[in-house]
Amino acid sequence: MKQLSILLLAIALSACTKKEAPKTEKLTQYVNTFVGTDGPGNTYPGAVVPFGMVQLSPDNGIGGWDRIAGYFWPDSTIAGFSHTHLSGTGAGDMYDLLLFPTNSRFTDDLWPDQKAYRPYSKFSHENEEASPGYYKVMLESSEIEAELTTTERVGMHRYTFPENAESKIILDLGYALNWDAPTETTIKIENDHTISGVRKSTGWAKVQHMFFVAEFSKPFENIVLTPEADLQNNSEVGGKNARFETTFKTTEGEQILVKISLSSSSVEGARKNLQAELNHWDFDAVRTEADKKWEEQLASIKIEGSDYQKEVFYTNFYHLFLTPSLLSDVDGAYKGADQKPQVAKGFKRYDTFSLWDTYRAAHPLYTIVCPNEVQNMIQSMLAHYDETGLLPVWSMAGNETNMMIGYHAVPVIVDAYFKGLPMDAEQAYAACRASGMNKTEEMELYREYGYVPFNEEGENWSVSKTLEYAYDDWCIAQFAKALGKEQDYELFAQRADNWNNLYDEKTNFFRAKDVEGNFLEPFVSKEYTNVYCESNAWHYLFAAQHNIKGFRDLMGKERFTELLDSMFTYYPSAEDELPIFSTGMIGQYAHGNEPSHHVPFLYNFTDTPEKGQKYVREIIDTQYSNKPDGYCGNEDCGQMSAWYVFASLGFYPVNPANGIYYLGSPSLDEAVINLPNGKTFTVTAKNNKPENVYVKSVKLNGRILKNNFITHQQIIEGGELVFDMINVLK
């Protein structure tokens, strides 16, 4: 009897243990892919996997700045679902391969003023949902439910139709928005359920090739090709606006699926991608796998906090992994930046490098959470160098757009090198040096004068270019020194001081000079002129990221602190006309644009670091949210999101290439970074409350941290960083 009682007790305890076992928290539930689709964020809500080639998302079908990513939250129409999009940029490009289902219930001409008729559908956010790797919407004009998911290189559609004798699916290669325009399109009918072809286009990226193979789960019934074709004798059409339409008889609730694989190299490349990644019709399995990939990616940082904090954090973390995007096929083939066929051997070829933005925080964050992918990125940049003779500036779709300024692939490569990531150091250095010695007219002037003289005809962003070139030169100098290239080290170290050539000690600002060395007059620090890139003199005041101490000492610590204070308190007046990129303003600090992202952390170079802690928390609390307008500016391919992730953890890379992260004010109770090497680095904020924005003390692995920074090496070795937070500093 006693043994039976013990057995029953053991069973009861076992059942209790099983019942109380904690469930693994799904992190994807906290991601709101609609954040950034309203306001200036310019994000898209559709289906994509981390760094995927396919960005399958709805397009409202209307052009304009607010619809740069194809979709704008306030709109109420959908023109279809295209397979490529840019995340958070100011560039109206991509939108390849628009697919749209419709039927005879659709009778509205929603946009009668359009030059060429294209069906649109009304929709409501009440009948729309999305999560990482998945999107669903009810197309109200036809009562068709559309669902989207994706692998790396293949987009998958599932359309649930009502009963209708004229249900249709349309593939429109002539569809274009904003800067995008087709130059050559082809559609070929391969059999009764497969089509293939190419959409060649121009835009921001001048030569874009998107080859495809599309398979349908139901055989075609009636086919219409545009331009008109005799299908008995010709199964292929071309021109600038090729269009395919097939009609089906559908029963109530019938589902038709479509798989569209992409390739920049060839139709055969697209076919290989389809065969390798999606050789079945199980939509739910693809969606589950996409969710799994996102879950694994997001799990590299586990946080504790409120649901709201988790929603904002993981939504920002999600946006970090949308770019760079995959360019190479499963066999490595891709269209090179030299417009020739290329093959990536032993690495994934990435593109969509928004480096003027992402070198600042996104790429340093990648070195912590996904260093293996960083190796792919570095090899991709070096492939771009092999193809063009220079590193990428702002590359996408196998092109160099040369948008923005600097040669900021250099700090990305140098940072990775000093963090010990494998690379061919000699090739990498040669590529960095080539970019630093490029033969453009402005670089020749920069080398001659030690600054870029302003151009009276165009004014050419001369101040910004000088400061950013000097930073990149510093990076090359450190690389040269590490490799024992003393002559190069001396050359680039001297050039790294060129920021000082435009410093005006009377105003304490960097100002434009002509070839005679005269400052451009008149000068008003808050005015936006073309000598500053998307900025004014305030935004570039602290741009010597590689020598903040030298800049501080040049003007004196007291004046340095005064200018920092003024930056956050000198607000634009009602009469000031702010350009579209000056958003998220706190004084003259513009969080909606990148040049001043590091500035709040510069209080670590003063006697009042607590001021920076206050401003960091203010930016976290006021410039980000979990709503569709949750970004105060363009999300910019992960940079805005990377700032939030770093800042909420309590540190930030002021100089993105020296492996040092300066402390701020963590907003999270706890965060555990699950490092790829199997170790963990935990950040804890004791006494963390909304009002406790100041840091009383910091301990690293149980010892008081004497510095106001931590290093990359300390993070990857694992350990614990503990902030003790307080409300009022005594």
Coordinates of N, CA, C and O in Angstrom, one line a residue, residues 182-300:
P182 N 10.0 49.3 -67.3 CA 10.4 48.2 -68.1 C 11.1 48.6 -69.4 O 10.7 49.5 -70.0
T183 N 12.1 47.9 -69.7 CA 12.8 48.1 -71.0 C 12.6 47.0 -72.0 O 12.6 47.2 -73.2
E184 N 12.5 45.8 -71.5 CA 12.3 44.6 -72.3 C 11.6 43.5 -71.5 O 12.1 43.2 -70.4
T185 N 10.5 43.0 -71.9 CA 9.8 41.9 -71.2 C 9.5 40.8 -72.2 O 9.2 41.0 -73.3
T186 N 9.5 39.6 -71.6 CA 9.1 38.4 -72.4 C 8.4 37.4 -71.5 O 8.7 37.2 -70.4
I187 N 7.3 36.8 -72.1 CA 6.6 35.8 -71.5 C 6.4 34.6 -72.4 O 6.0 34.8 -73.6
K188 N 6.8 33.4 -72.0 CA 6.7 32.2 -72.8 C 5.8 31.2 -72.1 O 6.0 30.9 -70.9
I189 N 4.9 30.6 -72.8 CA 4.0 29.5 -72.3 C 4.8 28.2 -72.5 O 5.0 27.8 -73.6
E190 N 5.2 27.5 -71.4 CA 5.9 26.3 -71.5 C 5.0 25.1 -71.6 O 5.3 24.1 -72.3
N191 N 3.9 25.1 -70.9 CA 3.0 24.0 -70.9 C 1.7 24.5 -70.3 O 1.5 25.7 -70.1
D192 N 0.7 23.6 -70.0 CA -0.6 24.1 -69.6 C -0.6 24.6 -68.1 O -1.7 24.9 -67.6
H193 N 0.5 24.6 -67.4 CA 0.5 25.1 -66.1 C 1.8 25.9 -65.7 O 2.0 26.3 -64.6
T194 N 2.7 26.2 -66.8 CA 3.9 26.8 -66.5 C 4.2 27.9 -67.5 O 4.0 27.7 -68.7
I195 N 4.6 29.1 -67.1 CA 5.1 30.1 -67.9 C 6.5 30.5 -67.4 O 6.9 30.3 -66.3
S196 N 7.3 31.2 -68.3 CA 8.6 31.7 -67.9 C 8.9 33.0 -68.7 O 8.1 33.4 -69.6
G197 N 9.9 33.6 -68.3 CA 10.3 34.9 -69.1 C 11.2 35.7 -68.3 O 12.0 35.3 -67.4
V198 N 11.2 37.0 -68.7 CA 12.2 38.0 -68.0 C 11.5 39.3 -68.0 O 10.8 39.7 -69.0
R199 N 11.8 40.1 -67.0 CA 11.5 41.5 -67.0 C 12.8 42.3 -66.8 O 13.5 42.2 -65.8
K200 N 13.2 43.0 -67.9 CA 14.4 43.8 -67.8 C 13.9 45.3 -67.6 O 12.9 45.7 -68.3
S201 N 14.5 46.0 -66.7 CA 14.0 47.3 -66.4 C 15.1 48.2 -66.0 O 16.3 47.8 -65.9
T202 N 14.8 49.5 -65.9 CA 15.7 50.5 -65.5 C 15.1 51.4 -64.5 O 13.8 51.4 -64.4
G203 N 15.9 52.1 -63.8 CA 15.4 53.0 -62.7 C 16.5 53.6 -62.0 O 17.5 54.1 -62.6
W204 N 16.5 53.5 -60.7 CA 17.6 53.9 -59.9 C 18.8 53.1 -60.2 O 19.9 53.6 -60.5
A205 N 18.6 51.8 -60.2 CA 19.6 50.8 -60.8 C 19.3 50.7 -62.3 O 18.2 50.3 -62.7
K206 N 20.3 51.0 -63.1 CA 20.0 51.2 -64.5 C 19.8 49.9 -65.3 O 19.0 49.9 -66.3
V207 N 20.4 48.8 -64.9 CA 20.3 47.6 -65.7 C 19.8 46.5 -64.8 O 20.6 45.9 -64.1
Q208 N 18.5 46.2 -64.7 CA 18.0 45.2 -63.9 C 17.4 44.1 -64.7 O 16.7 44.3 -65.7
H209 N 17.7 42.8 -64.3 CA 17.2 41.6 -65.0 C 16.5 40.8 -64.0 O 17.2 40.4 -63.0
M210 N 15.3 40.4 -64.2 CA 14.6 39.5 -63.3 C 13.9 38.4 -64.2 O 12.9 38.6 -64.8
F211 N 14.6 37.3 -64.3 CA 14.1 36.1 -65.0 C 13.2 35.3 -64.0 O 13.4 35.4 -62.8
F212 N 12.3 34.6 -64.5 CA 11.3 33.9 -63.7 C 10.8 32.6 -64.3 O 10.8 32.5 -65.6
V213 N 10.4 31.7 -63.5 CA 9.5 30.6 -63.9 C 8.3 30.6 -62.9 O 8.5 30.7 -61.7
A214 N 7.1 30.5 -63.5 CA 5.9 30.5 -62.7 C 5.1 29.2 -63.0 O 4.8 28.9 -64.1
E215 N 4.8 28.5 -61.9 CA 4.0 27.3 -62.0 C 2.7 27.5 -61.3 O 2.6 28.1 -60.3
F216 N 1.6 27.0 -62.0 CA 0.3 27.1 -61.4 C -0.2 25.8 -61.0 O 0.1 24.8 -61.7
S217 N -1.0 25.7 -60.0 CA -1.5 24.4 -59.5 C -2.6 23.9 -60.3 O -3.0 22.7 -60.2
K218 N -3.2 24.7 -61.1 CA -4.4 24.3 -61.9 C -4.0 24.6 -63.4 O -3.5 25.7 -63.7
P219 N -4.3 23.7 -64.3 CA -4.0 24.0 -65.7 C -4.8 25.2 -66.2 O -5.9 25.5 -65.8
F220 N -4.1 25.9 -67.2 CA -4.7 27.0 -67.8 C -5.9 26.6 -68.6 O -5.9 25.5 -69.2
E221 N -7.0 27.5 -68.6 CA -8.1 27.2 -69.5 C -8.2 28.1 -70.7 O -8.1 27.6 -71.8
N222 N -8.3 29.4 -70.5 CA -8.2 30.3 -71.6 C -7.0 31.3 -71.3 O -6.9 31.7 -70.2
I223 N -6.3 31.5 -72.4 CA -5.1 32.4 -72.2 C -5.2 33.6 -73.1 O -5.5 33.5 -74.3
V224 N -4.8 34.7 -72.6 CA -4.6 35.9 -73.4 C -3.2 36.5 -73.1 O -2.8 36.7 -72.0
L225 N -2.5 36.6 -74.2 CA -1.2 37.2 -74.1 C -1.2 38.6 -74.7 O -1.9 38.9 -75.7
T226 N -0.5 39.5 -74.1 CA -0.4 40.9 -74.6 C 1.1 41.2 -74.8 O 1.9 41.0 -73.8
P227 N 1.6 41.7 -75.9 CA 0.8 42.0 -77.2 C 0.1 40.7 -77.7 O 0.6 39.6 -77.4
E228 N -0.9 40.8 -78.5 CA -1.7 39.7 -78.9 C -0.8 38.7 -79.7 O 0.1 39.1 -80.4
A229 N -1.1 37.4 -79.5 CA -0.3 36.4 -80.1 C -1.2 35.3 -80.6 O -2.2 35.0 -80.0
D230 N -0.8 34.6 -81.7 CA -1.5 33.5 -82.2 C -0.9 32.3 -81.4 O 0.2 31.8 -81.7
L231 N -1.7 31.8 -80.4 CA -1.1 30.8 -79.6 C -0.9 29.4 -80.2 O -0.2 28.6 -79.7
Q232 N -1.5 29.3 -81.4 CA -1.3 28.0 -82.1 C 0.1 28.0 -82.7 O 0.7 26.9 -82.9
N233 N 0.6 29.1 -83.1 CA 1.9 29.2 -83.8 C 3.0 29.9 -83.0 O 4.1 29.8 -83.3
N234 N 2.6 30.6 -81.9 CA 3.6 31.3 -81.1 C 3.2 31.3 -79.7 O 2.1 31.7 -79.3
S235 N 4.1 30.8 -78.9 CA 3.8 30.7 -77.4 C 4.6 31.7 -76.6 O 4.7 31.6 -75.4
E236 N 5.1 32.7 -77.3 CA 5.9 33.7 -76.6 C 5.6 35.1 -77.1 O 5.4 35.3 -78.3
V237 N 5.6 36.1 -76.2 CA 5.4 37.5 -76.6 C 6.5 38.3 -75.9 O 7.1 37.9 -74.9
G238 N 6.7 39.5 -76.5 CA 7.7 40.4 -75.9 C 7.3 41.8 -76.0 O 6.1 42.1 -76.1
G239 N 8.3 42.7 -76.0 CA 8.0 44.2 -75.9 C 8.3 44.7 -74.5 O 8.9 44.0 -73.7
K240 N 7.8 45.9 -74.3 CA 8.1 46.5 -73.0 C 7.0 46.2 -72.0 O 7.2 46.3 -70.8
N241 N 5.8 45.7 -72.4 CA 4.7 45.5 -71.5 C 4.0 44.2 -71.7 O 2.8 44.1 -71.8
A242 N 4.8 43.1 -71.7 CA 4.2 41.8 -71.8 C 3.3 41.5 -70.7 O 3.5 41.8 -69.5
R243 N 2.2 40.8 -71.0 CA 1.1 40.5 -70.0 C 0.5 39.2 -70.3 O 0.3 38.8 -71.4
F244 N 0.3 38.4 -69.2 CA -0.3 37.1 -69.3 C -1.6 37.0 -68.5 O -1.6 37.5 -67.4
E245 N -2.6 36.5 -69.1 CA -3.9 36.3 -68.4 C -4.5 35.0 -68.6 O -4.5 34.5 -69.8
T246 N -4.9 34.3 -67.6 CA -5.5 33.0 -67.8 C -6.8 33.0 -67.0 O -6.9 33.6 -65.9
T247 N -7.8 32.3 -67.6 CA -9.2 32.3 -67.0 C -9.5 30.9 -66.5 O -9.1 29.9 -67.1
F248 N -10.1 30.8 -65.3 CA -10.5 29.5 -64.7 C -12.0 29.5 -64.3 O -12.5 30.6 -63.9
K249 N -12.6 28.4 -64.4 CA -13.9 28.2 -63.7 C -13.6 27.7 -62.3 O -13.0 26.7 -62.1
T250 N -14.1 28.5 -61.3 CA -13.8 28.1 -59.9 C -15.1 27.8 -59.1 O -16.1 28.4 -59.4
T251 N -15.0 26.9 -58.2 CA -16.1 26.6 -57.3 C -15.9 27.4 -56.0 O -14.8 27.9 -55.8
E252 N -16.9 27.4 -55.2 CA -16.8 28.2 -53.9 C -15.7 27.6 -53.1 O -15.7 26.4 -52.7
G253 N -14.8 28.5 -52.7 CA -13.7 28.1 -51.8 C -12.5 27.4 -52.5 O -11.6 26.9 -51.8
E254 N -12.6 27.3 -53.8 CA -11.5 26.6 -54.5 C -10.2 27.4 -54.4 O -10.2 28.7 -54.5
Q255 N -9.1 26.7 -54.2 CA -7.8 27.4 -54.0 C -6.9 27.1 -55.3 O -6.8 25.9 -55.7
I256 N -6.3 28.1 -55.8 CA -5.3 28.0 -56.9 C -4.0 28.6 -56.3 O -4.0 29.7 -55.8
L257 N -2.9 27.8 -56.5 CA -1.6 28.3 -56.0 C -0.7 28.6 -57.2 O -0.8 28.0 -58.2
V258 N 0.2 29.5 -56.9 CA 1.2 29.9 -57.9 C 2.5 30.0 -57.2 O 2.6 30.6 -56.1
K259 N 3.5 29.4 -57.9 CA 4.9 29.5 -57.4 C 5.7 30.3 -58.4 O 5.7 29.9 -59.6
I260 N 6.4 31.3 -58.0 CA 7.2 32.1 -59.0 C 8.6 32.2 -58.4 O 8.9 32.8 -57.3
S261 N 9.6 31.6 -59.1 CA 11.0 31.6 -58.7 C 11.7 32.7 -59.5 O 11.4 33.0 -60.7
L262 N 12.7 33.3 -58.9 CA 13.4 34.5 -59.5 C 14.9 34.1 -59.7 O 15.4 33.2 -59.1
S263 N 15.5 34.8 -60.6 CA 16.9 34.7 -60.9 C 17.3 36.0 -61.6 O 16.7 36.4 -62.5
S264 N 18.5 36.5 -61.3 CA 19.1 37.6 -62.1 C 19.9 37.1 -63.2 O 20.3 37.8 -64.1
S265 N 20.1 35.7 -63.3 CA 21.0 35.2 -64.3 C 20.3 34.6 -65.5 O 20.7 34.9 -66.7
S266 N 19.2 33.9 -65.4 CA 18.6 33.2 -66.5 C 17.3 32.5 -66.1 O 17.1 32.3 -64.9
V267 N 16.5 32.1 -67.1 CA 15.3 31.3 -66.8 C 15.7 30.0 -66.3 O 15.1 29.5 -65.3
E268 N 16.8 29.4 -66.8 CA 17.3 28.1 -66.2 C 17.7 28.3 -64.8 O 17.5 27.3 -64.0
G269 N 18.3 29.4 -64.5 CA 18.6 29.6 -63.1 C 17.4 29.7 -62.2 O 17.3 29.1 -61.1
A270 N 16.3 30.4 -62.7 CA 15.1 30.4 -61.9 C 14.5 29.0 -61.8 O 13.9 28.7 -60.7
R271 N 14.6 28.2 -62.8 CA 14.1 26.8 -62.8 C 14.8 26.0 -61.7 O 14.2 25.2 -61.0
K272 N 16.1 26.2 -61.7 CA 16.9 25.4 -60.7 C 16.5 25.9 -59.3 O 16.4 25.1 -58.4
N273 N 16.3 27.2 -59.1 CA 15.9 27.7 -57.8 C 14.6 27.1 -57.4 O 14.4 26.7 -56.2
L274 N 13.6 27.0 -58.3 CA 12.3 26.4 -58.0 C 12.4 24.9 -57.6 O 11.8 24.5 -56.7
Q275 N 13.2 24.2 -58.4 CA 13.3 22.8 -58.2 C 14.0 22.5 -56.8 O 13.7 21.6 -56.1
A276 N 15.0 23.4 -56.5 CA 15.8 23.1 -55.3 C 15.0 23.6 -54.0 O 15.1 23.0 -52.9
E277 N 14.2 24.6 -54.1 CA 13.6 25.2 -52.9 C 12.1 24.9 -52.7 O 11.6 24.9 -51.6
L278 N 11.4 24.6 -53.8 CA 10.0 24.5 -53.7 C 9.4 23.5 -54.7 O 8.8 23.9 -55.7
N279 N 9.6 22.2 -54.5 CA 9.2 21.2 -55.4 C 7.9 20.5 -55.0 O 7.6 19.4 -55.3
H280 N 7.0 21.3 -54.2 CA 5.8 20.7 -53.7 C 4.8 21.9 -53.7 O 5.1 23.0 -54.0
W281 N 3.5 21.6 -53.3 CA 2.4 22.6 -53.3 C 1.9 22.8 -51.9 O 0.8 23.3 -51.7
D282 N 2.6 22.5 -50.8 CA 2.2 22.7 -49.5 C 2.4 24.1 -49.0 O 3.5 24.4 -48.4
F283 N 1.5 25.0 -49.2 CA 1.6 26.4 -48.8 C 1.9 26.5 -47.3 O 2.8 27.3 -46.9
D284 N 1.1 25.8 -46.5 CA 1.3 25.9 -45.0 C 2.7 25.5 -44.6 O 3.2 26.0 -43.6
A285 N 3.2 24.5 -45.2 CA 4.6 24.0 -44.9 C 5.6 25.1 -45.2 O 6.6 25.3 -44.4
V286 N 5.4 25.8 -46.3 CA 6.4 26.9 -46.7 C 6.2 28.0 -45.7 O 7.2 28.6 -45.2
R287 N 5.0 28.3 -45.3 CA 4.8 29.4 -44.3 C 5.4 29.0 -43.0 O 6.1 29.8 -42.3
T288 N 5.3 27.8 -42.6 CA 5.8 27.3 -41.3 C 7.4 27.4 -41.3 O 8.0 27.8 -40.4
E289 N 7.9 27.0 -42.4 CA 9.4 27.1 -42.6 C 9.9 28.5 -42.6 O 10.9 28.8 -42.0
A290 N 9.2 29.4 -43.2 CA 9.6 30.8 -43.2 C 9.5 31.4 -41.8 O 10.4 32.1 -41.3
D291 N 8.4 31.0 -41.0 CA 8.3 31.4 -39.6 C 9.5 30.9 -38.8 O 10.0 31.6 -37.9
K292 N 9.8 29.6 -39.1 CA 10.9 29.0 -38.3 C 12.2 29.7 -38.5 O 13.0 30.0 -37.6
K293 N 12.5 30.1 -39.8 CA 13.7 30.9 -40.1 C 13.7 32.2 -39.3 O 14.8 32.6 -38.8
W294 N 12.6 32.8 -39.3 CA 12.5 34.1 -38.6 C 12.7 33.9 -37.1 O 13.4 34.7 -36.4
E295 N 12.1 32.8 -36.6 CA 12.2 32.6 -35.1 C 13.7 32.3 -34.7 O 14.1 32.9 -33.7
E296 N 14.4 31.6 -35.6 CA 15.8 31.3 -35.3 C 16.6 32.6 -35.4 O 17.5 32.8 -34.6
Q297 N 16.3 33.5 -36.3 CA 17.0 34.7 -36.5 C 16.8 35.7 -35.3 O 17.7 36.2 -34.7
L298 N 15.5 35.8 -34.9 CA 15.2 36.7 -33.8 C 15.7 36.2 -32.5 O 15.9 37.0 -31.6
A299 N 15.8 34.9 -32.4 CA 16.2 34.3 -31.1 C 17.7 34.6 -30.7 O 18.1 34.3 -29.6
S300 N 18.4 35.3 -31.6 CA 19.8 35.6 -31.3 C 19.8 36.7 -30.2 O 20.9 36.8 -29.5

